[in-house]
Amino acid sequence: MEPITLRQATPVDVSQLQHIGRQTFFETFAASNSEENMRAYLQEGFATEKLTAELQEPHSAFYFAEHAGRVIGYLKVNSGPAQTEQHAPNALELERIYVLQEFHGQRVGQLLYEQALHLAKQAQAECLWLGVWEENPRAIRFYEKNGFVAFDKHVFKLGEDEQTDIMMKLPLPSNP
């Protein structure tokens, strides 16, 4: 198998981000949600204008996982004012890690997670945090395996459906 590589996405990658974002979100959540709510979220959450603005946000970064020239997953991290919620003065939010279903179990998610951890350490963040849907046991296990612990909950709106996300964080050691 060819190696999986990571590269930072830029605004010129908006259509690739839109495609991978919609496909991986659909693969992950369609079976557990109504068609109407999925359609609404995919339309709004991955609109070209919204993604372009996110790609241009200086406190956010997207990374693509690529295999044989094809985007197979992605990561989004936020710092400072770009975080969806403020949990610590110097934290990094891991907002999204999604991988195409056909690449599950091939360490792509782990590679993307390790990039987020590297970015957090580089920024000297005191913690890395995220929200994960309480009905996504696979993702919860992944984060627990990587040392994250639950600390709170918040509501995530998917179309008209209010869902509960478990907030998890990973404290990071202070840099000398």
Coordinates of N, CA and C in Angstrom, one line a residue:
M1 N 0.8 -1.2 0.0 CA 0.0 0.0 0.0 C 0.9 1.2 0.0
E2 N 0.5 2.2 -0.8 CA 1.2 3.5 -0.8 C 1.1 4.2 0.5
P3 N 2.1 5.0 0.9 CA 1.9 5.7 2.2 C 0.8 6.7 2.2
I4 N 0.3 7.0 3.4 CA -0.7 8.0 3.6 C 0.1 9.3 3.9
T5 N -0.2 10.4 3.2 CA 0.5 11.6 3.5 C -0.5 12.6 4.0
L6 N 0.0 13.6 4.7 CA -0.8 14.7 5.2 C -0.4 16.0 4.6
R7 N -1.3 16.9 4.3 CA -1.0 18.2 3.8 C -2.1 19.2 4.3
Q8 N -1.6 20.4 4.5 CA -2.5 21.4 5.0 C -3.4 21.9 3.8
A9 N -4.7 22.0 4.0 CA -5.6 22.5 3.0 C -5.6 24.0 2.9
T10 N -5.8 24.5 1.8 CA -5.9 26.0 1.6 C -7.2 26.3 0.9
P11 N -7.5 27.6 0.8 CA -8.8 28.0 0.2 C -9.0 27.4 -1.3
V12 N -8.0 27.1 -2.0 CA -8.1 26.5 -3.3 C -8.6 25.1 -3.2
D13 N -8.6 24.5 -2.1 CA -9.0 23.1 -1.8 C -10.5 23.0 -1.4
V14 N -11.2 24.1 -1.5 CA -12.6 24.1 -0.9 C -13.5 23.0 -1.5
S15 N -13.4 22.8 -2.8 CA -14.3 21.7 -3.4 C -13.9 20.3 -2.9
Q16 N -12.6 20.1 -2.7 CA -12.2 18.8 -2.2 C -12.7 18.7 -0.7
L17 N -12.6 19.7 0.0 CA -13.0 19.7 1.4 C -14.5 19.5 1.5
Q18 N -15.2 20.2 0.6 CA -16.7 20.0 0.6 C -17.1 18.5 0.3
H19 N -16.4 17.9 -0.7 CA -16.7 16.6 -1.1 C -16.3 15.6 0.1
I20 N -15.1 15.7 0.6 CA -14.7 14.7 1.7 C -15.5 15.0 2.9
G21 N -15.8 16.2 3.2 CA -16.7 16.5 4.4 C -18.0 15.9 4.3
R22 N -18.7 16.1 3.2 CA -20.1 15.6 3.0 C -20.1 14.1 3.0
Q23 N -19.1 13.5 2.3 CA -19.1 12.0 2.2 C -18.8 11.4 3.5
T24 N -17.8 11.8 4.2 CA -17.5 11.2 5.5 C -18.6 11.4 6.6
F25 N -19.2 12.6 6.6 CA -20.2 12.9 7.5 C -21.4 12.0 7.2
F26 N -21.8 11.9 6.0 CA -22.9 11.0 5.6 C -22.6 9.6 6.0
E27 N -21.4 9.1 5.6 CA -21.1 7.7 6.0 C -21.2 7.4 7.5
T28 N -20.8 8.4 8.3 CA -20.7 8.3 9.7 C -22.1 8.3 10.4
F29 N -22.9 9.2 9.9 CA -24.2 9.5 10.6 C -25.5 9.3 9.9
A30 N -25.5 9.0 8.7 CA -26.8 8.8 7.9 C -27.7 7.7 8.5
A31 N -27.1 6.6 8.9 CA -27.9 5.5 9.4 C -28.6 5.8 10.7
S32 N -28.1 6.8 11.5 CA -28.7 7.2 12.8 C -29.5 8.4 12.8
N33 N -29.7 9.0 11.6 CA -30.4 10.3 11.6 C -31.4 10.3 10.4
S34 N -32.4 11.2 10.5 CA -33.4 11.3 9.4 C -32.8 11.9 8.2
E35 N -33.4 11.5 7.0 CA -32.9 12.0 5.7 C -33.0 13.5 5.7
E36 N -34.1 14.1 6.2 CA -34.3 15.5 6.2 C -33.2 16.3 7.0
N37 N -32.9 15.8 8.2 CA -31.9 16.4 9.0 C -30.5 16.3 8.4
M38 N -30.2 15.1 7.8 CA -28.9 14.9 7.2 C -28.8 15.9 6.0
R39 N -29.8 16.0 5.2 CA -29.8 16.8 4.0 C -29.6 18.3 4.4
A40 N -30.3 18.7 5.4 CA -30.2 20.1 5.9 C -28.8 20.4 6.4
Y41 N -28.2 19.5 7.2 CA -26.9 19.7 7.8 C -25.8 19.7 6.7
L42 N -25.9 18.7 5.8 CA -24.9 18.6 4.7 C -24.9 19.8 3.8
Q43 N -26.1 20.4 3.6 CA -26.3 21.6 2.7 C -25.7 22.8 3.4
E44 N -26.0 23.0 4.7 CA -25.6 24.2 5.4 C -24.2 24.1 6.0
G45 N -23.9 22.9 6.6 CA -22.6 22.8 7.2 C -21.4 22.7 6.3
F46 N -21.7 22.3 5.0 CA -20.6 22.1 4.0 C -20.9 23.0 2.8
A47 N -21.6 24.1 3.0 CA -21.8 25.1 1.9 C -20.4 25.7 1.5
T48 N -20.3 26.0 0.3 CA -19.0 26.5 -0.2 C -18.6 27.8 0.5
E49 N -19.5 28.7 0.7 CA -19.2 30.0 1.4 C -18.7 29.7 2.8
K50 N -19.4 28.8 3.5 CA -19.0 28.5 4.9 C -17.6 27.9 5.0
L51 N -17.4 26.9 4.1 CA -16.0 26.3 4.1 C -14.9 27.2 3.7
T52 N -15.2 28.1 2.7 CA -14.2 29.1 2.3 C -13.8 30.0 3.4
A53 N -14.8 30.4 4.2 CA -14.6 31.3 5.3 C -13.8 30.5 6.4
E54 N -14.1 29.3 6.6 CA -13.4 28.4 7.6 C -11.9 28.2 7.2
L55 N -11.7 28.0 5.9 CA -10.3 27.8 5.3 C -9.5 29.1 5.4
Q56 N -10.2 30.3 5.4 CA -9.5 31.5 5.5 C -9.3 32.0 7.0
E57 N -9.9 31.4 7.9 CA -9.8 31.8 9.3 C -8.4 31.5 9.8
P58 N -7.7 32.6 10.3 CA -6.3 32.4 10.7 C -6.1 31.5 11.9
H59 N -7.2 31.3 12.7 CA -7.1 30.5 13.9 C -7.6 29.1 13.7
S60 N -7.8 28.7 12.5 CA -8.2 27.3 12.1 C -7.3 26.8 11.1
A61 N -7.2 25.4 11.1 CA -6.4 24.8 10.1 C -7.0 23.4 9.7
F62 N -7.0 23.1 8.5 CA -7.5 21.9 7.9 C -6.3 21.1 7.4
Y63 N -6.3 19.8 7.6 CA -5.3 18.9 7.0 C -6.0 17.8 6.3
F64 N -5.5 17.4 5.1 CA -6.0 16.3 4.3 C -5.1 15.1 4.6
A65 N -5.7 13.9 4.7 CA -5.0 12.7 4.6 C -5.2 12.2 3.2
E66 N -4.1 11.9 2.5 CA -4.1 11.5 1.1 C -3.5 10.2 0.9
H67 N -4.1 9.4 0.0 CA -3.5 8.1 -0.4 C -3.6 8.0 -1.9
A68 N -2.5 7.8 -2.6 CA -2.4 7.7 -4.0 C -3.1 8.9 -4.7
G69 N -2.8 10.1 -4.2 CA -3.4 11.3 -4.8 C -4.8 11.6 -4.5
R70 N -5.4 10.8 -3.6 CA -6.9 10.9 -3.3 C -7.0 11.3 -1.9
V71 N -7.9 12.3 -1.6 CA -8.2 12.7 -0.2 C -9.1 11.6 0.4
I72 N -8.6 11.1 1.5 CA -9.3 10.0 2.2 C -9.8 10.3 3.6
G73 N -9.4 11.5 4.1 CA -9.8 11.9 5.4 C -9.4 13.3 5.6
Y74 N -9.8 13.9 6.7 CA -9.4 15.3 7.0 C -9.5 15.6 8.5
L75 N -8.8 16.6 8.9 CA -8.8 17.1 10.3 C -9.0 18.6 10.3
K76 N -9.7 19.1 11.3 CA -9.9 20.5 11.5 C -9.6 20.8 12.9
V77 N -8.7 21.8 13.2 CA -8.4 22.3 14.5 C -8.6 23.8 14.6
N78 N -9.0 24.2 15.8 CA -9.2 25.7 16.1 C -8.5 26.1 17.3
S79 N -8.0 27.3 17.3 CA -7.4 27.9 18.5 C -8.1 29.3 18.7
G80 N -7.8 29.8 19.9 CA -8.2 31.2 20.2 C -9.7 31.4 19.9
P81 N -10.0 32.5 19.2 CA -11.4 32.9 19.0 C -12.1 32.0 18.0
A82 N -11.4 31.1 17.3 CA -12.1 30.2 16.3 C -12.7 29.0 17.0
Q83 N -12.4 28.7 18.2 CA -12.9 27.6 18.9 C -14.4 27.7 19.0
T84 N -15.1 26.6 19.0 CA -16.6 26.6 19.0 C -17.0 27.0 20.5
E85 N -16.2 26.7 21.5 CA -16.4 27.0 22.9 C -15.1 27.3 23.5
Q86 N -15.1 28.1 24.5 CA -13.8 28.4 25.2 C -13.8 27.5 26.5
H87 N -12.8 26.7 26.6 CA -12.7 25.8 27.8 C -11.4 26.1 28.6
A88 N -10.4 26.6 28.0 CA -9.2 26.9 28.7 C -8.6 28.1 28.0
P89 N -7.8 29.0 28.7 CA -7.3 30.1 28.0 C -6.4 29.8 26.8
N90 N -5.7 28.7 27.0 CA -4.7 28.3 25.9 C -5.0 26.8 25.5
A91 N -6.1 26.6 24.8 CA -6.5 25.3 24.4 C -6.5 25.2 22.9
L92 N -6.5 24.0 22.4 CA -6.7 23.7 21.0 C -7.9 22.8 20.8
E93 N -8.8 23.2 20.0 CA -10.0 22.4 19.7 C -9.7 21.5 18.5
L94 N -10.0 20.2 18.7 CA -9.9 19.2 17.6 C -11.4 19.1 17.2
E95 N -11.8 19.9 16.2 CA -13.2 20.0 15.8 C -13.7 18.8 15.0
R96 N -12.8 18.4 14.1 CA -13.2 17.3 13.2 C -12.0 16.3 12.9
I97 N -12.3 15.1 12.9 CA -11.5 14.0 12.3 C -12.5 13.1 11.6
Y98 N -12.4 13.0 10.3 CA -13.2 12.1 9.5 C -12.4 11.4 8.5
V99 N -12.7 10.1 8.3 CA -12.0 9.2 7.4 C -13.0 8.5 6.6
L100 N -12.8 8.3 5.3 CA -13.7 7.5 4.5 C -13.8 6.1 5.1
Q101 N -15.0 5.5 5.1 CA -15.3 4.2 5.7 C -14.3 3.1 5.2
E102 N -14.0 3.2 3.9 CA -13.2 2.1 3.3 C -11.8 2.1 3.9
F103 N -11.4 3.2 4.6 CA -10.1 3.3 5.1 C -10.1 3.2 6.7
H104 N -11.2 2.9 7.3 CA -11.3 2.7 8.7 C -10.4 1.5 9.0
G105 N -9.8 1.6 10.2 CA -8.9 0.5 10.6 C -7.5 0.5 10.0
Q106 N -7.2 1.5 9.3 CA -5.9 1.6 8.6 C -5.0 2.7 9.2
R107 N -5.4 3.1 10.4 CA -4.6 4.1 11.2 C -4.6 5.5 10.6
V108 N -5.6 5.8 9.7 CA -5.7 7.2 9.1 C -6.1 8.1 10.2
G109 N -7.1 7.8 10.9 CA -7.6 8.6 12.0 C -6.5 8.9 13.0
Q110 N -5.7 7.9 13.4 CA -4.6 8.0 14.3 C -3.6 9.0 13.8
L111 N -3.3 8.9 12.5 CA -2.3 9.8 11.9 C -2.8 11.3 11.9
L112 N -4.1 11.5 11.7 CA -4.7 12.8 11.7 C -4.7 13.3 13.2
Y113 N -5.0 12.4 14.1 CA -5.0 12.8 15.5 C -3.6 13.2 16.0
E114 N -2.6 12.4 15.5 CA -1.2 12.8 15.9 C -0.8 14.1 15.3
Q115 N -1.4 14.5 14.2 CA -1.1 15.9 13.6 C -1.7 16.9 14.6
A116 N -2.9 16.7 15.0 CA -3.6 17.6 16.0 C -2.8 17.7 17.2
L117 N -2.3 16.6 17.8 CA -1.5 16.6 19.0 C -0.2 17.4 18.8
H118 N 0.4 17.2 17.6 CA 1.7 17.9 17.3 C 1.4 19.4 17.2
L119 N 0.3 19.8 16.6 CA -0.1 21.2 16.5 C -0.3 21.8 17.9
A120 N -1.0 21.0 18.8 CA -1.3 21.5 20.1 C 0.0 21.7 20.9
K121 N 0.9 20.8 20.8 CA 2.2 20.9 21.5 C 3.0 22.1 20.9
Q122 N 3.0 22.2 19.6 CA 3.7 23.3 18.9 C 3.2 24.7 19.4
A123 N 1.9 24.7 19.7 CA 1.3 26.0 20.1 C 1.4 26.1 21.7
Q124 N 2.0 25.2 22.3 CA 2.1 25.1 23.8 C 0.8 25.2 24.5
A125 N -0.2 24.5 23.9 CA -1.6 24.5 24.4 C -1.6 23.7 25.7
E126 N -2.4 24.1 26.7 CA -2.5 23.3 27.9 C -3.4 22.1 27.8
C127 N -4.3 22.1 26.8 CA -5.1 20.9 26.5 C -5.6 20.9 25.1
L128 N -5.9 19.7 24.7 CA -6.6 19.4 23.4 C -8.0 19.0 23.8
W129 N -9.0 19.6 23.2 CA -10.4 19.2 23.5 C -11.3 19.0 22.3
L130 N -12.4 18.3 22.5 CA -13.3 18.0 21.4 C -14.7 17.7 21.9
G131 N -15.6 17.7 21.0 CA -17.0 17.2 21.3 C -17.3 16.0 20.4
V132 N -17.8 14.9 21.0 CA -18.1 13.7 20.2 C -19.5 13.3 20.6
W133 N -20.3 12.9 19.5 CA -21.7 12.5 19.7 C -21.8 11.3 20.7
E134 N -22.7 11.4 21.6 CA -22.8 10.3 22.6 C -23.2 9.0 22.0
E135 N -23.8 9.1 20.8 CA -24.2 7.9 20.0 C -23.1 7.3 19.1
N136 N -21.9 7.8 19.3 CA -20.8 7.4 18.4 C -19.7 6.6 19.2
P137 N -20.0 5.4 19.6 CA -19.1 4.7 20.5 C -17.8 4.4 19.9
R138 N -17.7 4.2 18.6 CA -16.4 4.0 18.0 C -15.4 5.2 18.2
A139 N -16.0 6.4 18.0 CA -15.1 7.6 18.2 C -14.8 7.8 19.6
I140 N -15.8 7.6 20.5 CA -15.5 7.7 22.0 C -14.4 6.8 22.4
R141 N -14.4 5.5 21.9 CA -13.4 4.6 22.3 C -12.0 5.0 21.7
F142 N -12.0 5.6 20.5 CA -10.8 6.1 19.9 C -10.2 7.2 20.8
Y143 N -11.0 8.1 21.2 CA -10.5 9.2 22.0 C -10.0 8.7 23.4
E144 N -10.8 7.9 24.0 CA -10.4 7.3 25.3 C -9.1 6.6 25.2
K145 N -8.9 5.8 24.1 CA -7.7 5.1 23.9 C -6.5 6.0 23.8
N146 N -6.7 7.2 23.4 CA -5.7 8.3 23.2 C -5.6 9.2 24.4
G147 N -6.2 8.8 25.6 CA -6.1 9.5 26.8 C -7.1 10.6 27.1
F148 N -8.1 10.8 26.3 CA -9.1 11.8 26.5 C -10.0 11.4 27.6
V149 N -10.5 12.4 28.4 CA -11.5 12.1 29.5 C -12.7 13.0 29.3
A150 N -13.9 12.5 29.6 CA -15.1 13.4 29.5 C -15.0 14.4 30.6
F151 N -15.5 15.6 30.3 CA -15.6 16.7 31.3 C -16.9 17.5 31.3
D152 N -17.7 17.3 30.2 CA -18.9 18.1 30.1 C -19.7 17.6 29.0
K153 N -20.8 18.2 28.7 CA -21.7 17.9 27.5 C -22.2 19.2 26.9
H154 N -22.5 19.1 25.6 CA -23.2 20.3 25.0 C -24.1 19.8 23.9
V155 N -24.9 20.7 23.4 CA -25.9 20.3 22.4 C -25.3 20.6 21.0
F156 N -25.5 19.7 20.1 CA -25.1 19.8 18.7 C -26.4 19.7 17.9
K157 N -26.7 20.7 17.0 CA -27.9 20.7 16.3 C -27.7 20.1 14.9
L158 N -28.3 19.0 14.6 CA -28.3 18.4 13.2 C -29.6 18.6 12.6
G159 N -29.7 19.6 11.7 CA -31.0 19.9 11.1 C -31.9 20.4 12.3
E160 N -33.0 19.7 12.5 CA -34.0 20.1 13.6 C -33.7 19.3 14.8
D161 N -32.8 18.4 14.8 CA -32.6 17.5 15.9 C -31.5 18.0 16.8
E162 N -31.8 18.1 18.1 CA -30.8 18.5 19.1 C -30.2 17.2 19.7
Q163 N -28.9 17.1 19.5 CA -28.2 15.9 20.0 C -27.1 16.3 21.0
T164 N -26.8 15.3 21.9 CA -25.8 15.6 22.9 C -24.4 15.1 22.6
D165 N -23.5 16.0 22.6 CA -22.1 15.7 22.5 C -21.4 15.6 23.8
I166 N -20.6 14.6 24.0 CA -19.7 14.5 25.2 C -18.5 15.3 24.9
M167 N -18.2 16.2 25.8 CA -17.0 17.0 25.7 C -15.8 16.2 26.4
M168 N -14.7 16.1 25.7 CA -13.6 15.4 26.1 C -12.3 16.2 26.0
K169 N -11.4 16.0 26.9 CA -10.1 16.8 26.8 C -8.9 15.9 27.2
L170 N -7.8 16.3 26.7 CA -6.5 15.7 27.0 C -5.6 16.8 27.5
P171 N -5.3 16.8 28.8 CA -4.4 17.8 29.3 C -3.0 17.5 28.7
L172 N -2.3 18.5 28.4 CA -0.9 18.4 27.8 C 0.1 18.9 28.8
P173 N 1.2 18.2 28.9 CA 2.3 18.7 29.9 C 2.8 20.1 29.5
S174 N 3.2 20.8 30.5 CA 3.8 22.2 30.2 C 5.1 22.0 29.5
N175 N 5.4 22.9 28.6 CA 6.7 22.9 27.9 C 7.7 23.6 28.8
P176 N 8.9 23.1 29.0 CA 9.9 23.8 29.8 C 10.3 25.2 29.3

